[in-house]
Amino acid sequence: MLDRRALLAALAALPLAPALAPGARAAEPGVLRIGYQKNGILVVAKQQKIIEKRLEPLGYAVRWVEFSFGPPLLEALSLDGIDLGQTGDAPPIFAQAARSNLVYAAAQEAGGSGAGILLPKGSEIRSLAELRGRRVAFAKASSSHNLTIAALEKAGLSYADIEPVTLAPADAAAAFARGSIDAWTIWDPYFAIAEQGEGVRVLVRATDVTPQNNFFLASRPFAESRAPVLTAVIDALGEVAAWCTQNRGAVAELLSQGTGVPLAATRRAVDRTDYVIGPMTDRVAAEQQRIADRFHALRLIPKPIRIADAVWTPPARNG
């Protein structure tokens, strides 16, 4: 178990990135700009240079831009700072409601299963129902925002029954370590690090609440004008996903080396990740639509949106 000092030191490996990361630049001919976070398939692909190898025959290079969580990544996508990136379920909904010209290029079902609600040392909370009136931290417009609301619904509570504390992951980690919040909804690798803190308890895991799908999002202009490039990237990521499924120990090593997250925490995150990438199915789109409708009903997004309007259809393959 990590004490408070060790927990903060481990979480310090995951710095907060600005809305438009310094590495994000204006579009350049022959350069694919990919936004990524310190976890998951994209980090493995970056370490192995799989996408670079696949795109070389097409005359494309790759520039990698790191973000701390999904909303800033999609802000960069909207501002033409990147062409492609991966996030959880909520960020593209908020982005689409804000008129971001994005498309869903592919899905990683249950890719966000390494998430949950954590309780700090000394907490007396024993059930979701006891979150009533409590300070619950999560990143606004992130998958943890959706997970928090879904968990409240599961307990028969409403969003109005808690005191939402919207903090970026790094800030929430510090607040959690200080004990200044009552609960923290968070995803891996933050979740994997923090759950090993001294006295920390898991109130509920995402797998017991609601599906946590991840998505690969692209700017619509890029998807429409560079469809062969986007198709090649998704194919490459499918190969990476298959390799990850068969080589979890090696995946943990690569992720730990590439992110600085302790190996033990990385192994926990890898062991509970479903590494499967596929197209946007009707089932996945319907689940995403339910989340969008939930956010609109709570007036967290200003207008209803149609997920189907943002689903990319890959070009037909020859043969």
PDB file of C-alpha atoms in Angstrom:
ATOM      1  CA  MET A   1       0.000   0.000   0.000  1.00  0.00           C
ATOM      2  CA  LEU A   2       1.191   3.503  -0.799  1.00  0.00           C
ATOM      3  CA  ASP A   3       1.259   6.162   1.885  1.00  0.00           C
ATOM      4  CA  ARG A   4       0.218   9.745   1.052  1.00  0.00           C
ATOM      5  CA  ARG A   5       3.727  10.861   0.067  1.00  0.00           C
ATOM      6  CA  ALA A   6       4.303   7.830  -2.162  1.00  0.00           C
ATOM      7  CA  LEU A   7       0.864   8.257  -3.725  1.00  0.00           C
ATOM      8  CA  LEU A   8       1.541  11.862  -4.635  1.00  0.00           C
ATOM      9  CA  ALA A   9       4.956  10.942  -6.014  1.00  0.00           C
ATOM     10  CA  ALA A  10       3.447   8.244  -8.220  1.00  0.00           C
ATOM     11  CA  LEU A  11       0.691  10.525  -9.461  1.00  0.00           C
ATOM     12  CA  ALA A  12       3.253  13.201 -10.243  1.00  0.00           C
ATOM     13  CA  ALA A  13       4.262  11.033 -13.189  1.00  0.00           C
ATOM     14  CA  LEU A  14       0.997  12.120 -14.787  1.00  0.00           C
ATOM     15  CA  PRO A  15       1.242  15.897 -15.253  1.00  0.00           C
ATOM     16  CA  LEU A  16      -1.605  18.120 -16.277  1.00  0.00           C
ATOM     17  CA  ALA A  17      -1.401  19.112 -19.944  1.00  0.00           C
ATOM     18  CA  PRO A  18      -2.733  22.435 -21.225  1.00  0.00           C
ATOM     19  CA  ALA A  19      -5.831  22.597 -23.416  1.00  0.00           C
ATOM     20  CA  LEU A  20      -3.766  22.788 -26.593  1.00  0.00           C
ATOM     21  CA  ALA A  21      -0.562  20.921 -25.861  1.00  0.00           C
ATOM     22  CA  PRO A  22       2.741  22.558 -26.873  1.00  0.00           C
ATOM     23  CA  GLY A  23       3.397  19.798 -29.412  1.00  0.00           C
ATOM     24  CA  ALA A  24       0.175  20.538 -31.295  1.00  0.00           C
ATOM     25  CA  ARG A  25       0.880  22.446 -34.491  1.00  0.00           C
ATOM     26  CA  ALA A  26      -0.909  23.588 -37.576  1.00  0.00           C
ATOM     27  CA  ALA A  27      -1.513  20.967 -40.224  1.00  0.00           C
ATOM     28  CA  GLU A  28       1.429  20.096 -42.440  1.00  0.00           C
ATOM     29  CA  PRO A  29       1.361  18.118 -45.698  1.00  0.00           C
ATOM     30  CA  GLY A  30       2.227  14.475 -45.096  1.00  0.00           C
ATOM     31  CA  VAL A  31       2.039  14.630 -41.273  1.00  0.00           C
ATOM     32  CA  LEU A  32      -0.579  12.849 -39.174  1.00  0.00           C
ATOM     33  CA  ARG A  33      -0.978  14.451 -35.732  1.00  0.00           C
ATOM     34  CA  ILE A  34      -2.183  11.986 -33.093  1.00  0.00           C
ATOM     35  CA  GLY A  35      -3.364  12.993 -29.635  1.00  0.00           C
ATOM     36  CA  TYR A  36      -2.840  10.397 -26.918  1.00  0.00           C
ATOM     37  CA  GLN A  37      -3.048   9.950 -23.165  1.00  0.00           C
ATOM     38  CA  LYS A  38      -0.735   8.106 -20.775  1.00  0.00           C
ATOM     39  CA  ASN A  39      -2.518   4.793 -21.143  1.00  0.00           C
ATOM     40  CA  GLY A  40      -3.773   2.329 -23.681  1.00  0.00           C
ATOM     41  CA  ILE A  41      -3.278   1.164 -27.218  1.00  0.00           C
ATOM     42  CA  LEU A  42      -1.937   4.411 -28.631  1.00  0.00           C
ATOM     43  CA  VAL A  43       0.977   4.417 -26.193  1.00  0.00           C
ATOM     44  CA  VAL A  44       1.881   0.882 -27.270  1.00  0.00           C
ATOM     45  CA  ALA A  45       1.585   1.858 -30.927  1.00  0.00           C
ATOM     46  CA  LYS A  46       3.815   4.872 -30.295  1.00  0.00           C
ATOM     47  CA  GLN A  47       6.452   2.768 -28.565  1.00  0.00           C
ATOM     48  CA  GLN A  48       6.447   0.158 -31.332  1.00  0.00           C
ATOM     49  CA  LYS A  49       6.183   2.703 -34.196  1.00  0.00           C
ATOM     50  CA  ILE A  50       3.489   0.549 -35.772  1.00  0.00           C
ATOM     51  CA  ILE A  51       1.573   3.440 -37.298  1.00  0.00           C
ATOM     52  CA  GLU A  52       4.740   5.030 -38.669  1.00  0.00           C
ATOM     53  CA  LYS A  53       5.590   1.780 -40.464  1.00  0.00           C
ATOM     54  CA  ARG A  54       2.086   1.454 -41.886  1.00  0.00           C
ATOM     55  CA  LEU A  55       1.955   5.041 -43.146  1.00  0.00           C
ATOM     56  CA  GLU A  56       5.450   5.262 -44.615  1.00  0.00           C
ATOM     57  CA  PRO A  57       4.374   3.787 -47.997  1.00  0.00           C
ATOM     58  CA  LEU A  58       1.608   6.410 -48.100  1.00  0.00           C
ATOM     59  CA  GLY A  59       4.150   9.188 -47.661  1.00  0.00           C
ATOM     60  CA  TYR A  60       3.022  10.139 -44.134  1.00  0.00           C
ATOM     61  CA  ALA A  61       4.966  10.810 -40.967  1.00  0.00           C
ATOM     62  CA  VAL A  62       3.435  10.880 -37.460  1.00  0.00           C
ATOM     63  CA  ARG A  63       3.593  13.553 -34.774  1.00  0.00           C
ATOM     64  CA  TRP A  64       2.489  12.510 -31.273  1.00  0.00           C
ATOM     65  CA  VAL A  65       0.890  15.032 -28.903  1.00  0.00           C
ATOM     66  CA  GLU A  66       0.260  14.118 -25.260  1.00  0.00           C
ATOM     67  CA  PHE A  67      -2.820  15.150 -23.253  1.00  0.00           C
ATOM     68  CA  SER A  68      -3.818  14.456 -19.666  1.00  0.00           C
ATOM     69  CA  PHE A  69      -7.453  13.612 -20.446  1.00  0.00           C
ATOM     70  CA  GLY A  70     -10.096  13.646 -23.147  1.00  0.00           C
ATOM     71  CA  PRO A  71     -11.710  17.119 -23.201  1.00  0.00           C
ATOM     72  CA  PRO A  72      -8.450  19.032 -23.882  1.00  0.00           C
ATOM     73  CA  LEU A  73      -7.580  16.479 -26.554  1.00  0.00           C
ATOM     74  CA  LEU A  74     -10.873  17.057 -28.355  1.00  0.00           C
ATOM     75  CA  GLU A  75     -10.504  20.810 -27.962  1.00  0.00           C
ATOM     76  CA  ALA A  76      -7.239  20.474 -29.863  1.00  0.00           C
ATOM     77  CA  LEU A  77      -9.031  18.392 -32.488  1.00  0.00           C
ATOM     78  CA  SER A  78     -11.653  21.118 -32.847  1.00  0.00           C
ATOM     79  CA  LEU A  79      -8.951  23.800 -33.148  1.00  0.00           C
ATOM     80  CA  ASP A  80      -7.083  21.825 -35.846  1.00  0.00           C
ATOM     81  CA  GLY A  81      -4.206  21.080 -33.491  1.00  0.00           C
ATOM     82  CA  ILE A  82      -4.427  17.322 -34.083  1.00  0.00           C
ATOM     83  CA  ASP A  83      -6.091  15.020 -36.616  1.00  0.00           C
ATOM     84  CA  LEU A  84      -6.892  11.937 -34.542  1.00  0.00           C
ATOM     85  CA  GLY A  85      -7.099  10.902 -30.911  1.00  0.00           C
ATOM     86  CA  GLN A  86      -8.624   8.504 -28.414  1.00  0.00           C
ATOM     87  CA  THR A  87     -10.964   9.350 -25.538  1.00  0.00           C
ATOM     88  CA  GLY A  88     -13.656   7.834 -23.364  1.00  0.00           C
ATOM     89  CA  ASP A  89     -17.397   8.156 -23.886  1.00  0.00           C
ATOM     90  CA  ALA A  90     -18.290  11.656 -22.664  1.00  0.00           C
ATOM     91  CA  PRO A  91     -15.726  13.972 -24.337  1.00  0.00           C
ATOM     92  CA  PRO A  92     -16.995  13.507 -27.916  1.00  0.00           C
ATOM     93  CA  ILE A  93     -20.558  14.123 -26.739  1.00  0.00           C
ATOM     94  CA  PHE A  94     -19.663  17.478 -25.208  1.00  0.00           C
ATOM     95  CA  ALA A  95     -17.519  18.284 -28.246  1.00  0.00           C
ATOM     96  CA  GLN A  96     -20.293  17.441 -30.690  1.00  0.00           C
ATOM     97  CA  ALA A  97     -22.741  19.547 -28.670  1.00  0.00           C
ATOM     98  CA  ALA A  98     -20.230  22.410 -28.995  1.00  0.00           C
ATOM     99  CA  ARG A  99     -20.318  21.920 -32.788  1.00  0.00           C
ATOM    100  CA  SER A 100     -16.919  20.290 -33.099  1.00  0.00           C
ATOM    101  CA  ASN A 101     -16.570  18.820 -36.580  1.00  0.00           C
ATOM    102  CA  LEU A 102     -15.493  15.352 -35.426  1.00  0.00           C
ATOM    103  CA  VAL A 103     -16.301  11.801 -36.429  1.00  0.00           C
ATOM    104  CA  TYR A 104     -16.194   8.466 -34.625  1.00  0.00           C
ATOM    105  CA  ALA A 105     -13.645   6.450 -36.601  1.00  0.00           C
ATOM    106  CA  ALA A 106     -13.592   3.291 -34.461  1.00  0.00           C
ATOM    107  CA  ALA A 107     -14.575   1.958 -31.040  1.00  0.00           C
ATOM    108  CA  GLN A 108     -12.855   0.047 -28.274  1.00  0.00           C
ATOM    109  CA  GLU A 109     -15.727  -1.562 -26.414  1.00  0.00           C
ATOM    110  CA  ALA A 110     -15.218  -1.813 -22.656  1.00  0.00           C
ATOM    111  CA  GLY A 111     -11.889  -0.071 -23.189  1.00  0.00           C
ATOM    112  CA  GLY A 112     -12.544   2.150 -20.196  1.00  0.00           C
ATOM    113  CA  SER A 113     -13.389  -0.641 -17.754  1.00  0.00           C
ATOM    114  CA  GLY A 114     -10.425   0.285 -15.552  1.00  0.00           C
ATOM    115  CA  ALA A 115     -12.313   3.003 -13.730  1.00  0.00           C
ATOM    116  CA  GLY A 116     -14.312   3.461 -10.573  1.00  0.00           C
ATOM    117  CA  ILE A 117     -15.138   5.591  -7.565  1.00  0.00           C
ATOM    118  CA  LEU A 118     -12.486   5.719  -4.854  1.00  0.00           C
ATOM    119  CA  LEU A 119     -12.797   6.652  -1.172  1.00  0.00           C
ATOM    120  CA  PRO A 120      -9.917   8.227   0.769  1.00  0.00           C
ATOM    121  CA  LYS A 121      -8.388   6.966   3.966  1.00  0.00           C
ATOM    122  CA  GLY A 122     -10.728   7.282   6.927  1.00  0.00           C
ATOM    123  CA  SER A 123     -13.916   7.473   4.865  1.00  0.00           C
ATOM    124  CA  GLU A 124     -17.026   6.124   6.554  1.00  0.00           C
ATOM    125  CA  ILE A 125     -18.936   5.757   3.294  1.00  0.00           C
ATOM    126  CA  ARG A 126     -20.009   2.169   2.628  1.00  0.00           C
ATOM    127  CA  SER A 127     -22.510   2.450  -0.223  1.00  0.00           C
ATOM    128  CA  LEU A 128     -23.334   4.593  -3.245  1.00  0.00           C
ATOM    129  CA  ALA A 129     -26.423   5.860  -1.436  1.00  0.00           C
ATOM    130  CA  GLU A 130     -24.139   7.436   1.167  1.00  0.00           C
ATOM    131  CA  LEU A 131     -22.741   9.789  -1.473  1.00  0.00           C
ATOM    132  CA  ARG A 132     -25.762  11.995  -0.857  1.00  0.00           C
ATOM    133  CA  GLY A 133     -24.536  15.454   0.135  1.00  0.00           C
ATOM    134  CA  ARG A 134     -20.881  14.495  -0.394  1.00  0.00           C
ATOM    135  CA  ARG A 135     -18.144  16.189  -2.399  1.00  0.00           C
ATOM    136  CA  VAL A 136     -17.498  13.932  -5.390  1.00  0.00           C
ATOM    137  CA  ALA A 137     -14.638  14.859  -7.711  1.00  0.00           C
ATOM    138  CA  PHE A 138     -14.383  14.057 -11.409  1.00  0.00           C
ATOM    139  CA  ALA A 139     -13.139  15.670 -14.595  1.00  0.00           C
ATOM    140  CA  LYS A 140     -15.873  17.669 -16.289  1.00  0.00           C
ATOM    141  CA  ALA A 141     -17.020  16.305 -19.666  1.00  0.00           C
ATOM    142  CA  SER A 142     -14.913  13.170 -19.187  1.00  0.00           C
ATOM    143  CA  SER A 143     -15.889   9.515 -18.904  1.00  0.00           C
ATOM    144  CA  SER A 144     -15.713   9.924 -15.119  1.00  0.00           C
ATOM    145  CA  HIS A 145     -18.476  12.527 -15.378  1.00  0.00           C
ATOM    146  CA  ASN A 146     -20.727   9.956 -17.020  1.00  0.00           C
ATOM    147  CA  LEU A 147     -19.694   7.199 -14.601  1.00  0.00           C
ATOM    148  CA  THR A 148     -20.516   9.419 -11.630  1.00  0.00           C
ATOM    149  CA  ILE A 149     -24.018  10.127 -12.914  1.00  0.00           C
ATOM    150  CA  ALA A 150     -24.657   6.488 -13.834  1.00  0.00           C
ATOM    151  CA  ALA A 151     -23.521   5.353 -10.369  1.00  0.00           C
ATOM    152  CA  LEU A 152     -25.861   7.860  -8.718  1.00  0.00           C
ATOM    153  CA  GLU A 153     -28.743   6.598 -10.832  1.00  0.00           C
ATOM    154  CA  LYS A 154     -27.912   3.031  -9.814  1.00  0.00           C
ATOM    155  CA  ALA A 155     -28.244   4.078  -6.176  1.00  0.00           C
ATOM    156  CA  GLY A 156     -31.499   5.941  -6.757  1.00  0.00           C
ATOM    157  CA  LEU A 157     -29.830   9.324  -6.374  1.00  0.00           C
ATOM    158  CA  SER A 158     -29.837  12.310  -8.702  1.00  0.00           C
ATOM    159  CA  TYR A 159     -27.006  14.534  -9.831  1.00  0.00           C
ATOM    160  CA  ALA A 160     -28.426  17.213  -7.543  1.00  0.00           C
ATOM    161  CA  ASP A 161     -27.919  14.944  -4.524  1.00  0.00           C
ATOM    162  CA  ILE A 162     -24.132  15.389  -4.509  1.00  0.00           C
ATOM    163  CA  GLU A 163     -21.774  18.345  -4.520  1.00  0.00           C
ATOM    164  CA  PRO A 164     -19.898  17.956  -7.819  1.00  0.00           C
ATOM    165  CA  VAL A 165     -16.253  18.994  -7.681  1.00  0.00           C
ATOM    166  CA  THR A 166     -14.956  19.258 -11.235  1.00  0.00           C
ATOM    167  CA  LEU A 167     -11.189  18.897 -11.279  1.00  0.00           C
ATOM    168  CA  ALA A 168      -8.651  17.777 -13.861  1.00  0.00           C
ATOM    169  CA  PRO A 169      -7.112  14.416 -12.886  1.00  0.00           C
ATOM    170  CA  ALA A 170      -3.869  15.789 -11.469  1.00  0.00           C
ATOM    171  CA  ASP A 171      -5.715  18.349  -9.338  1.00  0.00           C
ATOM    172  CA  ALA A 172      -8.226  15.757  -8.177  1.00  0.00           C
ATOM    173  CA  ALA A 173      -5.378  13.413  -7.243  1.00  0.00           C
ATOM    174  CA  ALA A 174      -3.888  16.073  -4.992  1.00  0.00           C
ATOM    175  CA  ALA A 175      -7.281  16.842  -3.424  1.00  0.00           C
ATOM    176  CA  PHE A 176      -7.886  13.143  -2.857  1.00  0.00           C
ATOM    177  CA  ALA A 177      -4.492  12.663  -1.217  1.00  0.00           C
ATOM    178  CA  ARG A 178      -5.218  15.628   1.089  1.00  0.00           C
ATOM    179  CA  GLY A 179      -8.620  14.215   2.013  1.00  0.00           C
ATOM    180  CA  SER A 180     -10.404  17.382   0.877  1.00  0.00           C
ATOM    181  CA  ILE A 181     -12.953  15.475  -1.222  1.00  0.00           C
ATOM    182  CA  ASP A 182     -15.211  12.609  -0.146  1.00  0.00           C
ATOM    183  CA  ALA A 183     -14.913  10.491  -3.291  1.00  0.00           C
ATOM    184  CA  TRP A 184     -13.096  10.514  -6.610  1.00  0.00           C
ATOM    185  CA  THR A 185     -14.325   9.052  -9.886  1.00  0.00           C
ATOM    186  CA  ILE A 186     -11.328   8.261 -12.067  1.00  0.00           C
ATOM    187  CA  TRP A 187      -9.890   5.979 -14.733  1.00  0.00           C
ATOM    188  CA  ASP A 188      -6.621   4.119 -15.290  1.00  0.00           C
ATOM    189  CA  PRO A 189      -3.745   4.703 -14.812  1.00  0.00           C
ATOM    190  CA  TYR A 190      -4.749   7.199 -12.100  1.00  0.00           C
ATOM    191  CA  PHE A 191      -7.203   4.639 -10.741  1.00  0.00           C
ATOM    192  CA  ALA A 192      -4.596   1.869 -10.635  1.00  0.00           C
ATOM    193  CA  ILE A 193      -2.138   4.121  -8.799  1.00  0.00           C
ATOM    194  CA  ALA A 194      -4.566   5.657  -6.329  1.00  0.00           C
ATOM    195  CA  GLU A 195      -6.374   2.451  -5.355  1.00  0.00           C
ATOM    196  CA  GLN A 196      -3.137   1.223  -3.765  1.00  0.00           C
ATOM    197  CA  GLY A 197      -2.920   4.260  -1.496  1.00  0.00           C
ATOM    198  CA  GLU A 198      -2.881   3.643   2.232  1.00  0.00           C
ATOM    199  CA  GLY A 199      -6.466   3.205   3.473  1.00  0.00           C
ATOM    200  CA  VAL A 200      -7.969   3.842   0.030  1.00  0.00           C
ATOM    201  CA  ARG A 201     -11.090   1.819  -0.815  1.00  0.00           C
ATOM    202  CA  VAL A 202     -12.948   1.176  -4.051  1.00  0.00           C
ATOM    203  CA  LEU A 203     -16.607   2.104  -3.584  1.00  0.00           C
ATOM    204  CA  VAL A 204     -17.660   0.743  -6.971  1.00  0.00           C
ATOM    205  CA  ARG A 205     -16.002  -0.300 -10.206  1.00  0.00           C
ATOM    206  CA  ALA A 206     -17.186   0.828 -13.618  1.00  0.00           C
ATOM    207  CA  THR A 207     -17.852  -2.766 -14.635  1.00  0.00           C
ATOM    208  CA  ASP A 208     -20.575  -2.915 -11.962  1.00  0.00           C
ATOM    209  CA  VAL A 209     -22.256   0.285 -13.141  1.00  0.00           C
ATOM    210  CA  THR A 210     -22.245   0.966 -16.877  1.00  0.00           C
ATOM    211  CA  PRO A 211     -20.348   0.129 -20.089  1.00  0.00           C
ATOM    212  CA  GLN A 212     -17.206   2.242 -20.490  1.00  0.00           C
ATOM    213  CA  ASN A 213     -16.394   2.399 -24.180  1.00  0.00           C
ATOM    214  CA  ASN A 214     -13.450   4.243 -25.701  1.00  0.00           C
ATOM    215  CA  PHE A 215     -13.393   5.835 -29.126  1.00  0.00           C
ATOM    216  CA  PHE A 216     -10.959   6.892 -31.807  1.00  0.00           C
ATOM    217  CA  LEU A 217     -12.068  10.326 -33.018  1.00  0.00           C
ATOM    218  CA  ALA A 218     -10.915  12.162 -36.127  1.00  0.00           C
ATOM    219  CA  SER A 219     -11.630  15.577 -37.549  1.00  0.00           C
ATOM    220  CA  ARG A 220     -14.246  15.274 -40.253  1.00  0.00           C
ATOM    221  CA  PRO A 221     -12.201  17.174 -42.865  1.00  0.00           C
ATOM    222  CA  PHE A 222      -9.281  14.812 -42.305  1.00  0.00           C
ATOM    223  CA  ALA A 223     -11.479  11.696 -42.422  1.00  0.00           C
ATOM    224  CA  GLU A 224     -13.136  12.831 -45.645  1.00  0.00           C
ATOM    225  CA  SER A 225      -9.993  14.006 -47.425  1.00  0.00           C
ATOM    226  CA  ARG A 226      -7.560  11.349 -46.161  1.00  0.00           C
ATOM    227  CA  ALA A 227      -9.752   8.268 -45.830  1.00  0.00           C
ATOM    228  CA  PRO A 228      -7.007   5.819 -46.945  1.00  0.00           C
ATOM    229  CA  VAL A 229      -4.669   7.208 -44.268  1.00  0.00           C
ATOM    230  CA  LEU A 230      -7.316   6.926 -41.542  1.00  0.00           C
ATOM    231  CA  THR A 231      -8.222   3.401 -42.666  1.00  0.00           C
ATOM    232  CA  ALA A 232      -4.568   2.377 -42.528  1.00  0.00           C
ATOM    233  CA  VAL A 233      -4.226   3.771 -38.999  1.00  0.00           C
ATOM    234  CA  ILE A 234      -7.317   1.921 -37.739  1.00  0.00           C
ATOM    235  CA  ASP A 235      -6.052  -1.296 -39.337  1.00  0.00           C
ATOM    236  CA  ALA A 236      -2.680  -0.818 -37.644  1.00  0.00           C
ATOM    237  CA  LEU A 237      -4.340  -0.219 -34.289  1.00  0.00           C
ATOM    238  CA  GLY A 238      -6.341  -3.394 -34.748  1.00  0.00           C
ATOM    239  CA  GLU A 239      -3.059  -5.288 -35.091  1.00  0.00           C
ATOM    240  CA  VAL A 240      -1.693  -3.576 -31.982  1.00  0.00           C
ATOM    241  CA  ALA A 241      -4.851  -4.515 -30.071  1.00  0.00           C
ATOM    242  CA  ALA A 242      -4.524  -8.173 -31.061  1.00  0.00           C
ATOM    243  CA  TRP A 243      -0.872  -8.176 -29.962  1.00  0.00           C
ATOM    244  CA  CYS A 244      -1.798  -6.542 -26.647  1.00  0.00           C
ATOM    245  CA  THR A 245      -4.362  -9.252 -25.915  1.00  0.00           C
ATOM    246  CA  GLN A 246      -1.730 -11.958 -26.327  1.00  0.00           C
ATOM    247  CA  ASN A 247       1.176 -10.147 -24.635  1.00  0.00           C
ATOM    248  CA  ARG A 248      -0.153  -8.394 -21.537  1.00  0.00           C
ATOM    249  CA  GLY A 249       3.115  -8.664 -19.631  1.00  0.00           C
ATOM    250  CA  ALA A 250       5.006  -6.993 -22.454  1.00  0.00           C
ATOM    251  CA  VAL A 251       2.263  -4.375 -22.774  1.00  0.00           C
ATOM    252  CA  ALA A 252       2.681  -3.444 -19.117  1.00  0.00           C
ATOM    253  CA  GLU A 253       6.445  -3.094 -19.593  1.00  0.00           C
ATOM    254  CA  LEU A 254       6.011  -0.890 -22.680  1.00  0.00           C
ATOM    255  CA  LEU A 255       3.399   1.325 -21.031  1.00  0.00           C
ATOM    256  CA  SER A 256       5.419   1.726 -17.854  1.00  0.00           C
ATOM    257  CA  GLN A 257       8.526   2.654 -19.848  1.00  0.00           C
ATOM    258  CA  GLY A 258       6.603   5.035 -22.074  1.00  0.00           C
ATOM    259  CA  THR A 259       4.638   6.824 -19.354  1.00  0.00           C
ATOM    260  CA  GLY A 260       6.684   6.619 -16.165  1.00  0.00           C
ATOM    261  CA  VAL A 261       3.746   5.038 -14.314  1.00  0.00           C
ATOM    262  CA  PRO A 262       4.930   2.381 -11.804  1.00  0.00           C
ATOM    263  CA  LEU A 263       4.991  -1.099 -13.308  1.00  0.00           C
ATOM    264  CA  ALA A 264       2.753  -2.639 -10.627  1.00  0.00           C
ATOM    265  CA  ALA A 265       0.005  -0.086 -11.278  1.00  0.00           C
ATOM    266  CA  THR A 266       0.412  -0.486 -15.028  1.00  0.00           C
ATOM    267  CA  ARG A 267       0.004  -4.252 -14.739  1.00  0.00           C
ATOM    268  CA  ARG A 268      -3.280  -3.815 -12.877  1.00  0.00           C
ATOM    269  CA  ALA A 269      -4.530  -1.458 -15.574  1.00  0.00           C
ATOM    270  CA  VAL A 270      -3.458  -3.763 -18.402  1.00  0.00           C
ATOM    271  CA  ASP A 271      -5.001  -6.860 -16.823  1.00  0.00           C
ATOM    272  CA  ARG A 272      -8.471  -5.300 -16.784  1.00  0.00           C
ATOM    273  CA  THR A 273      -8.378  -3.742 -20.257  1.00  0.00           C
ATOM    274  CA  ASP A 274     -10.217  -5.286 -23.187  1.00  0.00           C
ATOM    275  CA  TYR A 275      -7.970  -4.698 -26.205  1.00  0.00           C
ATOM    276  CA  VAL A 276     -10.414  -5.010 -29.089  1.00  0.00           C
ATOM    277  CA  ILE A 277     -10.902  -2.344 -31.736  1.00  0.00           C
ATOM    278  CA  GLY A 278     -13.765  -2.409 -34.198  1.00  0.00           C
ATOM    279  CA  PRO A 279     -16.123  -0.222 -36.202  1.00  0.00           C
ATOM    280  CA  MET A 280     -18.953   1.752 -34.648  1.00  0.00           C
ATOM    281  CA  THR A 281     -21.743  -0.797 -34.381  1.00  0.00           C
ATOM    282  CA  ASP A 282     -25.421   0.023 -33.884  1.00  0.00           C
ATOM    283  CA  ARG A 283     -25.131  -1.256 -30.306  1.00  0.00           C
ATOM    284  CA  VAL A 284     -22.186   0.990 -29.451  1.00  0.00           C
ATOM    285  CA  ALA A 285     -23.785   4.006 -31.120  1.00  0.00           C
ATOM    286  CA  ALA A 286     -27.038   3.373 -29.229  1.00  0.00           C
ATOM    287  CA  GLU A 287     -25.193   3.257 -25.890  1.00  0.00           C
ATOM    288  CA  GLN A 288     -23.402   6.486 -26.766  1.00  0.00           C
ATOM    289  CA  GLN A 289     -26.748   8.051 -27.677  1.00  0.00           C
ATOM    290  CA  ARG A 290     -28.159   7.085 -24.269  1.00  0.00           C
ATOM    291  CA  ILE A 291     -25.262   8.898 -22.606  1.00  0.00           C
ATOM    292  CA  ALA A 292     -25.821  11.976 -24.775  1.00  0.00           C
ATOM    293  CA  ASP A 293     -29.518  11.975 -23.898  1.00  0.00           C
ATOM    294  CA  ARG A 294     -28.623  11.671 -20.192  1.00  0.00           C
ATOM    295  CA  PHE A 295     -26.358  14.735 -20.360  1.00  0.00           C
ATOM    296  CA  HIS A 296     -29.010  16.730 -22.219  1.00  0.00           C
ATOM    297  CA  ALA A 297     -31.731  15.782 -19.735  1.00  0.00           C
ATOM    298  CA  LEU A 298     -29.491  17.143 -16.969  1.00  0.00           C
ATOM    299  CA  ARG A 299     -28.840  20.291 -19.042  1.00  0.00           C
ATOM    300  CA  LEU A 300     -25.131  19.560 -19.053  1.00  0.00           C
ATOM    301  CA  ILE A 301     -25.086  19.975 -22.825  1.00  0.00           C
ATOM    302  CA  PRO A 302     -27.120  22.798 -24.365  1.00  0.00           C
ATOM    303  CA  LYS A 303     -28.999  20.858 -27.024  1.00  0.00           C
ATOM    304  CA  PRO A 304     -29.802  17.282 -28.048  1.00  0.00           C
ATOM    305  CA  ILE A 305     -27.369  15.657 -30.464  1.00  0.00           C
ATOM    306  CA  ARG A 306     -27.486  12.653 -32.775  1.00  0.00           C
ATOM    307  CA  ILE A 307     -24.486  10.340 -32.453  1.00  0.00           C
ATOM    308  CA  ALA A 308     -25.327   8.823 -35.832  1.00  0.00           C
ATOM    309  CA  ASP A 309     -24.563  12.180 -37.454  1.00  0.00           C
ATOM    310  CA  ALA A 310     -20.915  11.838 -36.373  1.00  0.00           C
ATOM    311  CA  VAL A 311     -20.258   8.182 -37.257  1.00  0.00           C
ATOM    312  CA  TRP A 312     -17.672   7.786 -40.005  1.00  0.00           C
ATOM    313  CA  THR A 313     -18.269   5.214 -42.722  1.00  0.00           C
ATOM    314  CA  PRO A 314     -14.972   3.789 -44.011  1.00  0.00           C
ATOM    315  CA  PRO A 315     -14.653   3.559 -47.784  1.00  0.00           C
ATOM    316  CA  ALA A 316     -15.451   0.216 -49.368  1.00  0.00           C
ATOM    317  CA  ARG A 317     -12.434  -2.051 -49.747  1.00  0.00           C
ATOM    318  CA  ASN A 318     -11.539  -3.546 -53.117  1.00  0.00           C
ATOM    319  CA  GLY A 319     -11.821  -7.270 -53.420  1.00  0.00           C
TER     320      GLY A 319
END
